[in-house]
Amino acid sequence: MTNLRHVMALAALTTGLLAQETNADPLLVAQWQQVLERGLEDGRAHDTLARLVAAAPHRLSGSDGAAAAVEWARAEMTRLQLTNVRLEKVMVPRWVRGTATATVVGTDEPLGVLALGGSIATPAKGLEGDLVMVRSFEELRALGDAAKGKIAFLNRPMPRTLMDTFRAYGQAVPQRSNGAIEAGRVGALAVLVRSMSTRISETAHTGAMAYDPTVERVPAAALATAHADRLGKRIAAGETVRIRLTMTCETHPDVESANVVGEIRGTTHPDEIVLIGAHLDAWDVGHGAHDDGAGCAHVLEAMRLIRALDWKPARTIRAVLFMNEENGLRGGTTYAADHLAELPRHFAAIETDRGGFVPIGFDTTATGAKRDLIARLAAPLRANGMGAVIPGGGGADISPMGPHGVTLIGLLVQSHRYFDHHHSDRDTIDAVNDRELQLGACALAYLATALADAR
Amino acid sequence: MTNLRHVMALAALTTGLLAQETNADPLLVAQWQQVLERGLEDGRAHDTLARLVAAAPHRLSGSDGAAAAVEWARAEMTRLQLTNVRLEKVMVPRWVRGTATATVVGTDEPLGVLALGGSIATPAKGLEGDLVMVRSFEELRALGDAAKGKIAFLNRPMPRTLMDTFRAYGQAVPQRSNGAIEAGRVGALAVLVRSMSTRISETAHTGAMAYDPTVERVPAAALATAHADRLGKRIAAGETVRIRLTMTCETHPDVESANVVGEIRGTTHPDEIVLIGAHLDAWDVGHGAHDDGAGCAHVLEAMRLIRALDWKPARTIRAVLFMNEENGLRGGTTYAADHLAELPRHFAAIETDRGGFVPIGFDTTATGAKRDLIARLAAPLRANGMGAVIPGGGGADISPMGPHGVTLIGLLVQSHRYFDHHHSDRDTIDAVNDRELQLGACALAYLATALADAR
């Protein structure tokens, strides 16, 4: 659209866009406006993300890339002149993807596959089996012996009708997490899981999976949604589809890695902590730009903004870039264990791990007066559609602190595009918009400071 | 993020995300839910857009591509089994871009430039001049004779601090619209205008500009923001920067084109019209995927959804794909003139011309009871953050109906990414997300039907 008169009229009229009645504290409104303007005028979140993915494009726990990411993050926090910059040791698993190939036997039609994280390899020469397609574990179990010696093909899509794609993910992802266990139970040779994506494409999406020590381990791979649809139609039409799958994954002994920590010390209550965190590790496909490079950029940019604005929070704001969220959560569990004595002085912990999209609000474990406080602090963001406060878990890395009474908060962002990119080759920085990413950093800087100053 | 327990907990808890108290009519809520679910489950908006940009990637008014777009749109409406599918004749300008090149004299450093739409050519051998940089017309006028024989360089950025990038556009775009007139007044040889974009890149963004018959015409080009910043720094440091600019644009006589119209006839008040519109023409760089291919896809998909749901609106819903929004608005003015007698029976006109992003609400010229009606109808969308109703102009194509008393409504969407792509090579379909585009079509289908059924 270009019509000038029209644009000028709109410019005048949309000033109050979405400026609902929020009854927000004018001082908090001013603080939000200050960080929003500074962040949009002179934001560095996207630059920070660009430097992270350049320094460590692949940073799966235990890899050289993850070690490079740890060193990069320490250097960044030092450059930002944070206090008490340190590495906190975490022992992490080391799984190496190797290669994965799959073809339809007879046609040599190649399929978009990726090993699931933690899978065993196939035999070196690969394995071959007919697909048995199901949409649920109940269907798989009902097959009984009919699945024996076959490849279990779990083809339940993420439901597209849900507005919140994380809900859709929650409904489909047990296929990935537990598919190998269920396939092993019925004597299948391997399991092929439809990729967790709302997009129909030839790109496979990886992710974590588990084995059960009491069940035979079988190789597990993700299949691109376009190929899952194509094979699904052929099978539904009565065709027998036979697949050859070859994967060379390796699991090595645990290695030492670290959470990276830095602080802005509180002026009046330095021993009380508001933690802001994200995870530094990422799957080794794509560059983890949204998952969770965006969260790392949010955290580092929030710390930069707080310093740049010369805000002096009463409590300490502690940035933690956790290691190993994707395949073990060792960073999160180690932090909670190592800081056990200090957890009662954690006033709140905020996690950002939903991508670099437009913020919509926060979820929190808080109830009662603490929940009301968070809602009051978030009120200024409601004028921008970013201040919803709903019940929720906050995030995986901070979750081990929950049982110790720490208030957990998660930054929520729009979820429509997340699963186009998540855990795939498509999770690259060109998919992260500068302004959208920056808004998340502004929201995080604001809420962390407001919590650090709250009476 | 992958931690399963965490995801499952969130899935349960975020069901009510943003489900504010809306006091919406339960029947309207059901209607919105119905179109939302159908649209997300089995949406075709993105496919429709893909077919448009394949059939007519470049469709500037008067071009062969625009003619192909008209034929494509007629065929689409026929395929959708709309009623009274027709072309309504519109005479449109025909400006042909040709080529544009610019280099820094002495270095032969190439610059990202595009002719502004409607510009005259430079002499065939190009023209050369020192840049005089200003940030406002006041500064340019104050230069007086100092600008004579120079190239006026209008380098005022779109302010990044505004949440609504259309406001930022409104503040900067007079440089583009009127820059050639102001430059001609001070005797400049040509005008180079900083691209209208919130992104710093080497891609130039074109757009419409005007001449004043009383002022000498000078060639006008847009300069990529990254180059504008680079040259701006050199000039600010006192350097003289001399530019060679060559453009081969041509203006031809007007040619015949058309608005493309199709209807779903009203069941009880077929003579009363709810119009939904977008513009079929686009600038001839990129593919006009967001501007306004997305709007065309919204309109066609809304019509498809209404039919697929077997809704039977009381009033007629009329889809209009307007020609020549970008450089003349002839489609909009011709529609208003040709339908003058019928305008009193236009219950409302809704335009979508802000890209295929997540909807946030509507702007409208309506006041009083009509405004209250629109707010009541939009209430169900507020649960999804898409139901704001604010004062505004609706859109350029429908604006000529405003003075005749037609209620104008515009579909508002999130604006953060729009000016990354707008009027540039980057306005391609890979920048349009399937779900985000589809949500706009759902919102449009819903509101059009609700208005068509309103008492």
Short mmCIF file of C-alpha atoms in Angstrom, two decimals, chain A residues 1-18 20 32 36-43 159-167 169-171 173-174 176-178 198-199 207-208 279 283 291-292 325-327 329 353-354 357-360 363 384-386 388 390-396 399 412 414-418 420 422-423 433-436 439, chain B residues 1-18 20 32 36-43 159-167 169-171 173-174 176-178 198-199 207-208 279 283 291 325-327 329 353-354 357-360 363 384-386 388 390-396 399 412 414-420 422-423 433-436 439:
data_model
loop_
_atom_site.label_atom_id
_atom_site.label_comp_id
_atom_site.label_asym_id
_atom_site.label_seq_id
_atom_site.Cartn_x
_atom_site.Cartn_y
_atom_site.Cartn_z
CA MET A 1 0.00 0.00 0.00
CA THR A 2 1.31 3.38 -0.82
CA ASN A 3 -1.45 5.94 -1.00
CA LEU A 4 0.11 8.77 0.91
CA ARG A 5 -2.93 10.58 2.21
CA HIS A 6 -4.20 7.28 3.52
CA VAL A 7 -0.93 6.45 5.25
CA MET A 8 -0.69 9.83 6.86
CA ALA A 9 -4.22 9.56 8.19
CA LEU A 10 -3.48 6.12 9.59
CA ALA A 11 -0.27 7.33 11.18
CA ALA A 12 -2.20 9.84 13.19
CA LEU A 13 -4.93 7.42 14.14
CA THR A 14 -3.03 4.29 15.07
CA THR A 15 -0.99 5.93 17.80
CA GLY A 16 -3.32 4.39 20.31
CA LEU A 17 -3.37 0.97 18.64
CA LEU A 18 -4.21 -1.71 21.16
CA GLN A 20 -6.28 -0.88 26.15
CA TRP A 32 8.69 -0.18 29.89
CA LEU A 36 11.26 -0.39 24.46
CA GLU A 37 12.51 2.81 22.86
CA ARG A 38 16.15 2.14 23.64
CA GLY A 39 15.82 -1.43 22.44
CA LEU A 40 14.14 -0.53 19.15
CA GLU A 41 16.40 2.45 18.49
CA ASP A 42 19.69 0.81 19.30
CA GLY A 43 19.06 -2.90 19.69
CA PRO A 159 -3.10 -30.95 14.84
CA ARG A 160 -3.17 -27.79 12.73
CA THR A 161 -6.37 -26.41 14.22
CA LEU A 162 -4.83 -25.38 17.52
CA MET A 163 -3.90 -21.70 17.69
CA ASP A 164 -1.06 -22.48 20.12
CA THR A 165 1.31 -24.74 18.21
CA PHE A 166 2.97 -25.81 21.48
CA ARG A 167 -0.30 -27.54 22.35
CA TYR A 169 3.40 -30.29 19.70
CA GLY A 170 2.40 -31.61 23.11
CA GLN A 171 -0.21 -33.83 21.49
CA VAL A 173 5.52 -35.44 20.52
CA PRO A 174 5.05 -38.60 22.62
CA ARG A 176 8.99 -39.12 19.14
CA SER A 177 9.87 -39.35 22.83
CA ASN A 178 8.56 -42.86 23.47
CA THR A 198 3.14 -27.79 11.26
CA ARG A 199 4.73 -27.32 7.84
CA GLY A 207 14.61 -34.12 18.74
CA ALA A 208 15.11 -36.15 21.87
CA HIS A 279 19.86 -22.72 26.79
CA TRP A 283 20.54 -29.58 17.97
CA ASP A 291 15.94 -22.83 19.61
CA ASP A 292 17.46 -21.40 21.64
CA GLU A 325 18.47 -28.65 27.63
CA GLU A 326 17.91 -30.61 24.44
CA ASN A 327 19.08 -34.05 25.43
CA LEU A 329 18.57 -31.22 31.04
CA ASP A 353 12.92 -20.90 25.04
CA ARG A 354 10.11 -20.44 22.53
CA PHE A 357 8.98 -14.09 17.80
CA VAL A 358 6.68 -11.28 18.96
CA PRO A 359 6.13 -11.60 22.75
CA ILE A 360 2.59 -12.12 23.99
CA ASP A 363 3.34 -18.05 32.00
CA ASN A 384 1.28 -3.67 23.28
CA GLY A 385 -0.45 -7.05 23.43
CA MET A 386 2.55 -8.49 25.28
CA ALA A 388 -0.84 -11.71 29.25
CA ILE A 390 -1.30 -17.23 32.47
CA PRO A 391 -0.61 -20.35 34.53
CA GLY A 392 2.25 -22.46 33.21
CA GLY A 393 5.57 -24.09 33.89
CA GLY A 394 8.02 -21.38 32.87
CA GLY A 395 10.54 -23.55 31.04
CA ALA A 396 12.51 -26.78 31.14
CA SER A 399 11.86 -26.50 36.19
CA LEU A 412 5.64 -16.48 25.78
CA GLN A 414 3.71 -16.05 19.06
CA SER A 415 4.03 -19.69 18.07
CA HIS A 416 2.78 -19.85 14.47
CA ARG A 417 6.20 -20.08 12.80
CA TYR A 418 8.19 -21.91 15.49
CA ASP A 420 8.48 -24.56 10.70
CA HIS A 422 12.36 -26.22 15.23
CA HIS A 423 15.11 -28.90 15.33
CA ASN A 433 13.38 -11.06 12.46
CA ASP A 434 15.40 -8.27 14.02
CA ARG A 435 12.47 -6.36 15.53
CA GLU A 436 10.58 -9.41 16.74
CA LEU A 439 10.96 -7.04 21.49
CA MET B 1 12.71 -26.79 23.99
CA THR B 2 11.94 -30.45 24.25
CA ASN B 3 11.48 -31.51 27.83
CA LEU B 4 8.41 -33.65 27.51
CA ARG B 5 6.93 -33.36 30.95
CA HIS B 6 7.22 -29.61 30.67
CA VAL B 7 5.57 -29.50 27.27
CA MET B 8 2.71 -31.69 28.39
CA ALA B 9 2.09 -29.51 31.41
CA LEU B 10 2.10 -26.41 29.25
CA ALA B 11 -0.25 -28.00 26.75
CA ALA B 12 -2.81 -28.45 29.47
CA LEU B 13 -2.35 -25.00 30.89
CA THR B 14 -2.21 -22.79 27.82
CA THR B 15 -5.64 -23.81 26.55
CA GLY B 16 -6.98 -20.56 27.89
CA LEU B 17 -4.13 -18.45 26.54
CA LEU B 18 -5.22 -14.88 26.02
CA GLN B 20 -9.79 -12.65 28.00
CA TRP B 32 -15.46 -17.63 14.48
CA LEU B 36 -10.81 -20.74 12.34
CA GLU B 37 -10.80 -24.52 12.62
CA ARG B 38 -11.73 -25.10 9.01
CA GLY B 39 -9.18 -22.55 7.87
CA LEU B 40 -6.33 -23.98 9.92
CA GLU B 41 -7.22 -27.60 9.16
CA ASP B 42 -7.73 -27.25 5.44
CA GLY B 43 -6.53 -23.79 4.45
CA PRO B 159 12.06 5.92 13.05
CA ARG B 160 12.72 2.50 14.54
CA THR B 161 11.25 3.26 17.95
CA LEU B 162 7.62 3.19 16.81
CA MET B 163 5.88 -0.11 17.50
CA ASP B 164 3.62 0.40 14.47
CA THR B 165 5.93 0.49 11.47
CA PHE B 166 3.16 2.08 9.35
CA ARG B 167 3.51 5.14 11.55
CA TYR B 169 6.50 4.81 7.17
CA GLY B 170 4.08 7.71 7.37
CA GLN B 171 6.79 9.90 8.89
CA VAL B 173 7.54 8.52 3.06
CA PRO B 174 6.95 12.16 2.07
CA ARG B 176 9.78 9.55 -1.55
CA SER B 177 6.40 10.94 -2.64
CA ASN B 178 7.41 14.58 -2.93
CA THR B 198 13.20 -0.65 8.88
CA ARG B 199 15.90 -3.09 7.81
CA GLY B 207 7.38 3.06 -4.54
CA ALA B 208 5.28 5.81 -5.99
CA HIS B 279 -5.16 -4.99 -4.96
CA TRP B 283 5.47 -3.34 -7.99
CA ASP B 291 1.93 -6.33 -1.08
CA GLU B 325 -3.38 0.73 -6.20
CA GLU B 326 0.37 1.24 -6.36
CA ASN B 327 0.67 4.01 -8.91
CA LEU B 329 -5.47 4.23 -7.55
CA ASP B 353 -3.38 -4.42 2.19
CA ARG B 354 -0.91 -4.73 5.06
CA PHE B 357 1.00 -11.41 8.99
CA VAL B 358 -0.86 -12.31 12.19
CA PRO B 359 -4.09 -10.26 12.36
CA ILE B 360 -4.53 -7.90 15.29
CA ASP B 363 -9.55 -0.02 11.72
CA ASN B 384 -7.08 -14.56 20.09
CA GLY B 385 -5.64 -11.05 20.22
CA MET B 386 -7.14 -10.29 16.80
CA ALA B 388 -9.02 -4.68 18.31
CA ILE B 390 -9.67 1.36 16.24
CA PRO B 391 -10.38 4.49 14.20
CA GLY B 392 -8.72 4.52 10.80
CA GLY B 393 -9.14 4.80 7.08
CA GLY B 394 -9.62 1.18 6.05
CA GLY B 395 -7.46 1.19 2.93
CA ALA B 396 -6.51 3.07 -0.21
CA SER B 399 -11.11 5.20 0.25
CA LEU B 412 -4.84 -4.81 10.61
CA GLN B 414 1.36 -7.20 12.87
CA SER B 415 3.66 -4.78 11.12
CA HIS B 416 7.15 -5.64 12.38
CA ARG B 417 8.31 -7.52 9.26
CA TYR B 418 6.33 -5.69 6.55
CA PHE B 419 8.92 -3.06 5.65
CA ASP B 420 11.69 -5.66 5.41
CA HIS B 422 7.73 -3.96 0.98
CA HIS B 423 8.33 -2.81 -2.64
CA ASN B 433 4.04 -17.89 6.53
CA ASP B 434 1.24 -20.32 5.78
CA ARG B 435 -0.50 -20.09 9.18
CA GLU B 436 -0.12 -16.33 9.54
CA LEU B 439 -5.42 -16.43 9.95
#
